[in-house]
Amino acid sequence: MRTERLLIPILFHPTNVLILDDQPEVLSSISQMIDINTPYVTETNPNQALSYLRSHTYRRNALSELLVQRGFDVNESEVAESFQLTLPRLLTFLKSFEHYKKVGVALIDRQMASRDGLELCQEIQEDGLLVAHGLFTAQTTSEEVVDAFNRGDIDFYLPKKGLTPEKLNACISEASWKFFITLSEVLTGLIAHELKPLYDEQHFKIFKKVCQQHNTVEFCLWDSSGSFLLLKAEGQAQQFFVRNEADFTDCYEIAKNNEAPYEVLQALRGRQQFPYTKNALGYLKLQGDQWDDAMISMEKVPGREWCYAVVDRPDIEAFSFKRYFHEVWPKP
């Protein structure tokens, strides 16, 4: 079912978790619960924590600044200004380790001697800092905290009593995903009609399953059909290759005009295979039997008008999260 809600962000990667508590022993206890593969920063001073967030969070327009370029369409009668979305520019972004330094989730103690945690969360909200932030609460959750959650002043809250590693890491994982959804929505709202798979629940389930099967820790949208570049912690790249009904129809006509073999045409008509080239439109140059070598099997998304495949991309290099984790973290 297609929803009005974005289900898959156009960018996702590991980020730091900021933990703020004015009691060092509490920080030590909580940090020991965090998954060993999750980088984190601890802080006892609320003002320093706020300063750190101001220098280590994404701006809301970060993706549009990176991906949207102004251009001009020229024809015989007029020159029209246009804007182009250049998704592969995300790759240059991923070749650096700076994005791993960003804070995506902040855990803030409710009761601190020098600062009320809820007031700090409200200041984070007022400053427009893009970070999923929540409160550690006392043994019971107060009505004030619940009201703050309902107002959107905080994104989540965690009672300290009964806190387990499973609860903590599940909360961090969910908050991180929602953080990247929020970051993506600034851009995707304008092109939602072109990105139907990202709003589709059936497609979302398949995408999550593929990411789990291939140990994907970060990904970015690769084209307007809904393909994604997937990266493992060690840096190996794969492509979640998606093609829709319009892609198959256009490709069939091109293949027919370029004298593709009969078997290729039948595979395109049956939505069983599609030509895969490193360049998204590389098949435009294929002639005759060259089509055979480019064809890969595609799986149909049940009940949908698009298909997918997973393709290895050894040609793509990125600064791996594992390298960051061992060589850079926890340097600010």
Short mmCIF file of C-alpha atoms in Angstrom, two decimals:
data_model
loop_
_atom_site.label_atom_id
_atom_site.label_comp_id
_atom_site.label_asym_id
_atom_site.label_seq_id
_atom_site.Cartn_x
_atom_site.Cartn_y
_atom_site.Cartn_z
CA MET A 1 0.00 0.00 0.00
CA ARG A 2 1.29 3.44 -0.92
CA THR A 3 1.18 5.85 1.99
CA GLU A 4 1.53 9.62 2.21
CA ARG A 5 4.42 9.00 4.56
CA LEU A 6 8.02 8.58 3.44
CA LEU A 7 9.16 5.10 4.53
CA ILE A 8 12.70 4.94 3.12
CA PRO A 9 15.04 7.94 3.53
CA ILE A 10 17.13 8.98 0.54
CA LEU A 11 20.23 8.89 2.75
CA PHE A 12 21.11 6.79 5.78
CA HIS A 13 24.43 6.24 7.53
CA PRO A 14 25.81 5.62 11.03
CA THR A 15 26.03 8.75 13.18
CA ASN A 16 27.22 9.59 16.67
CA VAL A 17 24.89 9.38 19.65
CA LEU A 18 25.26 12.22 22.16
CA ILE A 19 24.59 11.26 25.79
CA LEU A 20 24.18 14.07 28.32
CA ASP A 21 24.02 13.44 32.07
CA ASP A 22 25.70 15.42 34.84
CA GLN A 23 26.52 12.23 36.75
CA PRO A 24 29.63 10.51 35.31
CA GLU A 25 28.70 7.16 36.82
CA VAL A 26 25.36 7.24 34.97
CA LEU A 27 27.14 8.08 31.72
CA SER A 28 29.49 5.16 32.25
CA SER A 29 26.60 2.78 32.89
CA ILE A 30 24.63 3.92 29.83
CA SER A 31 27.62 3.93 27.49
CA GLN A 32 28.30 0.31 28.41
CA MET A 33 24.79 -0.60 27.22
CA ILE A 34 25.23 0.92 23.77
CA ASP A 35 25.89 -1.48 20.92
CA ILE A 36 29.63 -1.93 20.38
CA ASN A 37 29.24 -0.80 16.75
CA THR A 38 27.57 2.51 17.64
CA PRO A 39 29.87 5.55 18.07
CA TYR A 40 28.87 7.91 20.85
CA VAL A 41 29.92 11.11 22.62
CA THR A 42 29.35 11.67 26.36
CA GLU A 43 28.96 15.05 28.05
CA THR A 44 28.27 16.23 31.60
CA ASN A 45 27.88 19.95 30.82
CA PRO A 46 24.56 20.98 29.19
CA ASN A 47 26.00 24.12 27.59
CA GLN A 48 28.90 22.23 26.07
CA ALA A 49 26.50 19.57 24.80
CA LEU A 50 24.39 22.25 23.10
CA SER A 51 27.51 23.79 21.57
CA TYR A 52 28.57 20.38 20.26
CA LEU A 53 25.17 19.82 18.68
CA ARG A 54 25.32 23.19 16.95
CA SER A 55 28.55 22.20 15.22
CA HIS A 56 27.80 18.52 14.57
CA THR A 57 24.24 18.36 13.22
CA TYR A 58 22.86 18.55 9.69
CA ARG A 59 21.10 21.66 8.47
CA ARG A 60 17.62 21.00 7.18
CA ASN A 61 18.60 22.00 3.66
CA ALA A 62 21.79 19.90 3.65
CA LEU A 63 20.58 17.44 1.02
CA SER A 64 19.09 20.04 -1.30
CA GLU A 65 22.35 22.02 -1.14
CA LEU A 66 24.26 18.90 -2.09
CA LEU A 67 21.99 17.49 -4.78
CA VAL A 68 20.07 20.34 -6.42
CA GLN A 69 21.79 22.36 -9.14
CA ARG A 70 20.43 25.30 -11.06
CA GLY A 71 20.45 25.04 -14.84
CA PHE A 72 18.87 26.51 -17.95
CA ASP A 73 16.72 24.88 -20.63
CA VAL A 74 17.31 26.49 -23.99
CA ASN A 75 15.03 26.16 -26.99
CA GLU A 76 14.39 28.25 -30.08
CA SER A 77 11.88 30.61 -28.48
CA GLU A 78 13.04 31.05 -24.89
CA VAL A 79 15.49 30.27 -22.12
CA ALA A 80 13.90 28.78 -19.00
CA GLU A 81 15.54 28.37 -15.63
CA SER A 82 15.47 24.83 -14.28
CA PHE A 83 16.68 22.83 -11.31
CA GLN A 84 18.32 19.43 -11.65
CA LEU A 85 18.61 16.68 -9.06
CA THR A 86 22.03 15.01 -9.32
CA LEU A 87 21.81 11.97 -7.06
CA PRO A 88 25.27 10.44 -7.76
CA ARG A 89 26.80 13.52 -6.11
CA LEU A 90 26.06 11.70 -2.87
CA LEU A 91 28.99 9.44 -3.72
CA THR A 92 31.50 12.27 -3.33
CA PHE A 93 29.89 12.93 0.03
CA LEU A 94 30.36 9.30 1.08
CA LYS A 95 34.06 9.23 0.14
CA SER A 96 34.79 11.37 3.20
CA PHE A 97 34.37 10.39 6.86
CA GLU A 98 32.90 13.75 7.92
CA HIS A 99 29.30 12.53 7.69
CA TYR A 100 29.99 9.90 10.35
CA LYS A 101 30.84 12.70 12.82
CA LYS A 102 27.31 14.07 12.68
CA VAL A 103 25.07 13.54 15.69
CA GLY A 104 21.77 11.95 14.72
CA VAL A 105 20.43 11.06 18.17
CA ALA A 106 20.80 12.90 21.50
CA LEU A 107 19.88 11.34 24.87
CA ILE A 108 19.42 14.02 27.55
CA ASP A 109 18.92 13.57 31.28
CA ARG A 110 15.68 15.07 32.58
CA GLN A 111 17.02 16.16 35.99
CA MET A 112 20.40 17.96 36.03
CA ALA A 113 21.71 20.34 38.67
CA SER A 114 22.60 23.16 36.27
CA ARG A 115 19.92 22.77 33.62
CA ASP A 116 16.49 21.26 33.18
CA GLY A 117 16.69 18.62 30.46
CA LEU A 118 13.27 19.43 29.05
CA GLU A 119 14.16 23.11 28.72
CA LEU A 120 17.33 22.13 26.87
CA CYS A 121 15.30 19.98 24.47
CA GLN A 122 13.00 22.93 23.83
CA GLU A 123 16.03 25.11 23.06
CA ILE A 124 17.31 22.48 20.63
CA GLN A 125 13.91 22.60 18.95
CA GLU A 126 13.84 26.41 18.88
CA ASP A 127 17.35 26.53 17.40
CA GLY A 128 16.17 24.31 14.56
CA LEU A 129 18.90 21.74 15.21
CA LEU A 130 18.15 18.63 13.19
CA VAL A 131 18.69 15.81 15.69
CA ALA A 132 16.39 13.19 17.19
CA HIS A 133 16.46 14.18 20.85
CA GLY A 134 14.85 12.55 23.83
CA LEU A 135 14.82 12.49 27.61
CA PHE A 136 16.02 10.07 30.23
CA THR A 137 13.31 10.24 32.87
CA ALA A 138 13.08 9.20 36.51
CA GLN A 139 11.33 6.09 37.75
CA THR A 140 7.95 7.26 36.57
CA THR A 141 7.14 9.18 33.43
CA SER A 142 5.61 12.55 34.31
CA GLU A 143 2.63 14.06 32.56
CA GLU A 144 4.86 17.01 31.64
CA VAL A 145 7.20 14.75 29.66
CA VAL A 146 4.31 13.03 27.88
CA ASP A 147 2.88 16.43 26.95
CA ALA A 148 6.30 17.50 25.63
CA PHE A 149 6.39 14.39 23.44
CA ASN A 150 2.88 15.05 22.12
CA ARG A 151 3.84 18.67 21.32
CA GLY A 152 6.95 17.55 19.47
CA ASP A 153 9.40 19.18 21.90
CA ILE A 154 11.04 15.77 22.28
CA ASP A 155 11.12 12.81 19.91
CA PHE A 156 11.15 10.08 22.55
CA TYR A 157 11.67 9.41 26.26
CA LEU A 158 13.29 6.55 28.14
CA PRO A 159 12.63 5.72 31.82
CA LYS A 160 15.90 4.98 33.61
CA LYS A 161 14.23 2.37 35.76
CA GLY A 162 14.37 -1.00 34.06
CA LEU A 163 16.50 0.30 31.19
CA THR A 164 18.18 -2.57 29.35
CA PRO A 165 20.66 -2.66 26.45
CA GLU A 166 17.88 -4.02 24.24
CA LYS A 167 15.52 -1.14 25.05
CA LEU A 168 18.25 1.47 24.71
CA ASN A 169 19.58 0.25 21.37
CA ALA A 170 16.11 -0.30 19.93
CA CYS A 171 15.28 3.29 20.83
CA ILE A 172 18.51 4.60 19.25
CA SER A 173 17.90 2.57 16.08
CA GLU A 174 14.32 3.79 15.69
CA ALA A 175 15.25 7.40 16.44
CA SER A 176 18.11 7.31 13.93
CA TRP A 177 15.82 6.03 11.16
CA LYS A 178 13.24 8.73 11.91
CA PHE A 179 16.02 11.33 11.92
CA PHE A 180 17.00 10.47 8.34
CA ILE A 181 13.36 10.40 7.29
CA THR A 182 13.03 13.97 8.57
CA LEU A 183 16.23 15.01 6.79
CA SER A 184 14.98 13.47 3.54
CA GLU A 185 11.45 14.89 3.64
CA VAL A 186 12.72 18.42 3.02
CA LEU A 187 13.76 17.30 -0.46
CA THR A 188 11.43 14.41 -1.30
CA GLY A 189 8.25 16.41 -0.81
CA LEU A 190 8.90 18.13 -4.14
CA ILE A 191 9.47 14.92 -6.08
CA ALA A 192 7.29 12.41 -4.21
CA HIS A 193 5.40 11.55 -7.41
CA GLU A 194 8.69 10.32 -8.93
CA LEU A 195 9.69 8.22 -5.93
CA LYS A 196 6.66 5.97 -5.40
CA PRO A 197 8.65 2.95 -4.11
CA LEU A 198 9.95 4.99 -1.16
CA TYR A 199 6.37 5.47 0.05
CA ASP A 200 5.24 1.89 -0.53
CA GLU A 201 4.95 -0.52 2.41
CA GLN A 202 5.50 -3.68 0.34
CA HIS A 203 8.63 -2.20 -1.22
CA PHE A 204 9.82 -1.01 2.19
CA LYS A 205 9.65 -4.56 3.58
CA ILE A 206 11.69 -5.92 0.67
CA PHE A 207 14.25 -3.13 0.95
CA LYS A 208 14.71 -3.71 4.70
CA LYS A 209 15.08 -7.45 4.11
CA VAL A 210 17.72 -6.88 1.41
CA CYS A 211 19.65 -4.54 3.70
CA GLN A 212 19.59 -7.11 6.50
CA GLN A 213 20.65 -9.96 4.21
CA HIS A 214 23.59 -7.98 2.83
CA ASN A 215 24.66 -6.38 6.14
CA THR A 216 24.05 -2.88 4.83
CA VAL A 217 24.94 -0.09 7.27
CA GLU A 218 24.43 2.90 4.98
CA PHE A 219 22.73 3.72 1.72
CA CYS A 220 21.76 6.56 -0.58
CA LEU A 221 19.23 7.00 -3.36
CA TRP A 222 20.84 6.40 -6.75
CA ASP A 223 18.20 7.26 -9.34
CA SER A 224 14.61 8.43 -9.71
CA SER A 225 13.34 4.88 -10.30
CA GLY A 226 14.13 4.10 -6.67
CA SER A 227 17.54 2.40 -6.95
CA PHE A 228 19.89 2.70 -3.97
CA LEU A 229 23.62 2.40 -3.45
CA LEU A 230 24.21 0.08 -0.47
CA LEU A 231 27.39 0.04 1.62
CA LYS A 232 28.61 -2.52 4.13
CA ALA A 233 30.61 -1.54 7.21
CA GLU A 234 33.79 -2.67 5.45
CA GLY A 235 33.02 -0.41 2.48
CA GLN A 236 31.90 -2.95 -0.14
CA ALA A 237 29.26 -1.45 -2.40
CA GLN A 238 26.17 -2.97 -3.98
CA GLN A 239 23.28 -1.50 -5.90
CA PHE A 240 19.65 -2.17 -5.11
CA PHE A 241 18.65 -1.84 -8.75
CA VAL A 242 15.00 -0.87 -9.38
CA ARG A 243 13.20 -0.43 -12.68
CA ASN A 244 9.53 0.43 -13.20
CA GLU A 245 6.98 -0.11 -15.94
CA ALA A 246 7.99 3.01 -17.85
CA ASP A 247 11.65 1.93 -17.73
CA PHE A 248 10.81 -1.47 -19.25
CA THR A 249 8.60 0.06 -21.94
CA ASP A 250 11.23 2.60 -23.00
CA CYS A 251 14.02 0.04 -22.89
CA TYR A 252 12.05 -2.41 -25.04
CA GLU A 253 11.66 0.17 -27.79
CA ILE A 254 15.35 1.04 -27.65
CA ALA A 255 16.34 -2.64 -27.72
CA LYS A 256 14.07 -3.31 -30.69
CA ASN A 257 15.50 -0.35 -32.61
CA ASN A 258 19.07 -1.45 -31.79
CA GLU A 259 18.53 -4.98 -33.11
CA ALA A 260 18.60 -6.78 -29.76
CA PRO A 261 18.14 -10.58 -29.95
CA TYR A 262 14.62 -12.00 -29.78
CA GLU A 263 15.28 -13.53 -26.33
CA VAL A 264 16.20 -10.10 -24.96
CA LEU A 265 13.02 -8.55 -26.29
CA GLN A 266 10.95 -11.35 -24.78
CA ALA A 267 12.67 -10.95 -21.40
CA LEU A 268 11.90 -7.23 -21.44
CA ARG A 269 8.29 -7.80 -22.43
CA GLY A 270 7.90 -10.35 -19.64
CA ARG A 271 9.57 -8.04 -17.10
CA GLN A 272 12.01 -10.87 -16.34
CA GLN A 273 15.32 -9.18 -17.17
CA PHE A 274 16.73 -5.70 -17.68
CA PRO A 275 20.07 -4.49 -19.05
CA TYR A 276 22.40 -3.39 -16.28
CA THR A 277 25.25 -0.98 -16.97
CA LYS A 278 27.28 1.13 -14.54
CA ASN A 279 25.96 4.19 -16.30
CA ALA A 280 22.20 4.30 -15.73
CA LEU A 281 21.47 4.80 -19.44
CA GLY A 282 24.45 2.87 -20.76
CA TYR A 283 22.15 0.49 -22.61
CA LEU A 284 21.41 3.26 -25.11
CA LYS A 285 24.72 2.36 -26.78
CA LEU A 286 24.17 -1.41 -26.89
CA GLN A 287 23.90 -3.01 -30.30
CA GLY A 288 22.84 -6.50 -31.34
CA ASP A 289 24.33 -9.30 -29.23
CA GLN A 290 25.78 -6.81 -26.73
CA TRP A 291 22.36 -6.82 -25.11
CA ASP A 292 22.76 -10.47 -24.05
CA ASP A 293 25.80 -9.69 -21.92
CA ALA A 294 24.11 -6.78 -20.15
CA MET A 295 20.88 -8.52 -19.13
CA ILE A 296 20.32 -9.45 -15.46
CA SER A 297 17.40 -11.22 -13.80
CA MET A 298 14.85 -9.02 -12.03
CA GLU A 299 12.43 -9.92 -9.24
CA LYS A 300 8.93 -8.53 -9.25
CA VAL A 301 7.70 -6.63 -6.21
CA PRO A 302 4.40 -8.45 -5.58
CA GLY A 303 1.41 -6.40 -6.66
CA ARG A 304 3.55 -3.49 -7.86
CA GLU A 305 4.67 -2.17 -11.23
CA TRP A 306 8.39 -2.34 -10.57
CA CYS A 307 11.13 -4.97 -10.23
CA TYR A 308 14.47 -5.13 -8.44
CA ALA A 309 17.84 -6.88 -8.33
CA VAL A 310 20.96 -6.61 -6.16
CA VAL A 311 24.20 -6.02 -8.07
CA ASP A 312 27.76 -5.88 -6.74
CA ARG A 313 29.60 -2.59 -7.40
CA PRO A 314 33.34 -3.25 -6.88
CA ASP A 315 34.06 -0.10 -8.92
CA ILE A 316 32.70 2.17 -6.17
CA GLU A 317 34.93 3.21 -3.29
CA ALA A 318 33.82 4.90 -0.09
CA PHE A 319 35.41 5.72 3.26
CA SER A 320 34.08 2.78 5.22
CA PHE A 321 32.33 3.04 8.54
CA LYS A 322 34.64 0.35 9.94
CA ARG A 323 37.67 2.46 9.04
CA TYR A 324 36.09 5.50 10.67
CA PHE A 325 35.24 3.52 13.78
CA HIS A 326 38.80 2.27 14.26
CA GLU A 327 40.85 5.20 12.92
CA VAL A 328 38.88 8.39 13.57
CA TRP A 329 36.28 7.97 16.33
CA PRO A 330 36.06 9.38 19.00
CA LYS A 331 37.92 12.45 17.72
CA PRO A 332 35.49 15.40 17.35
#
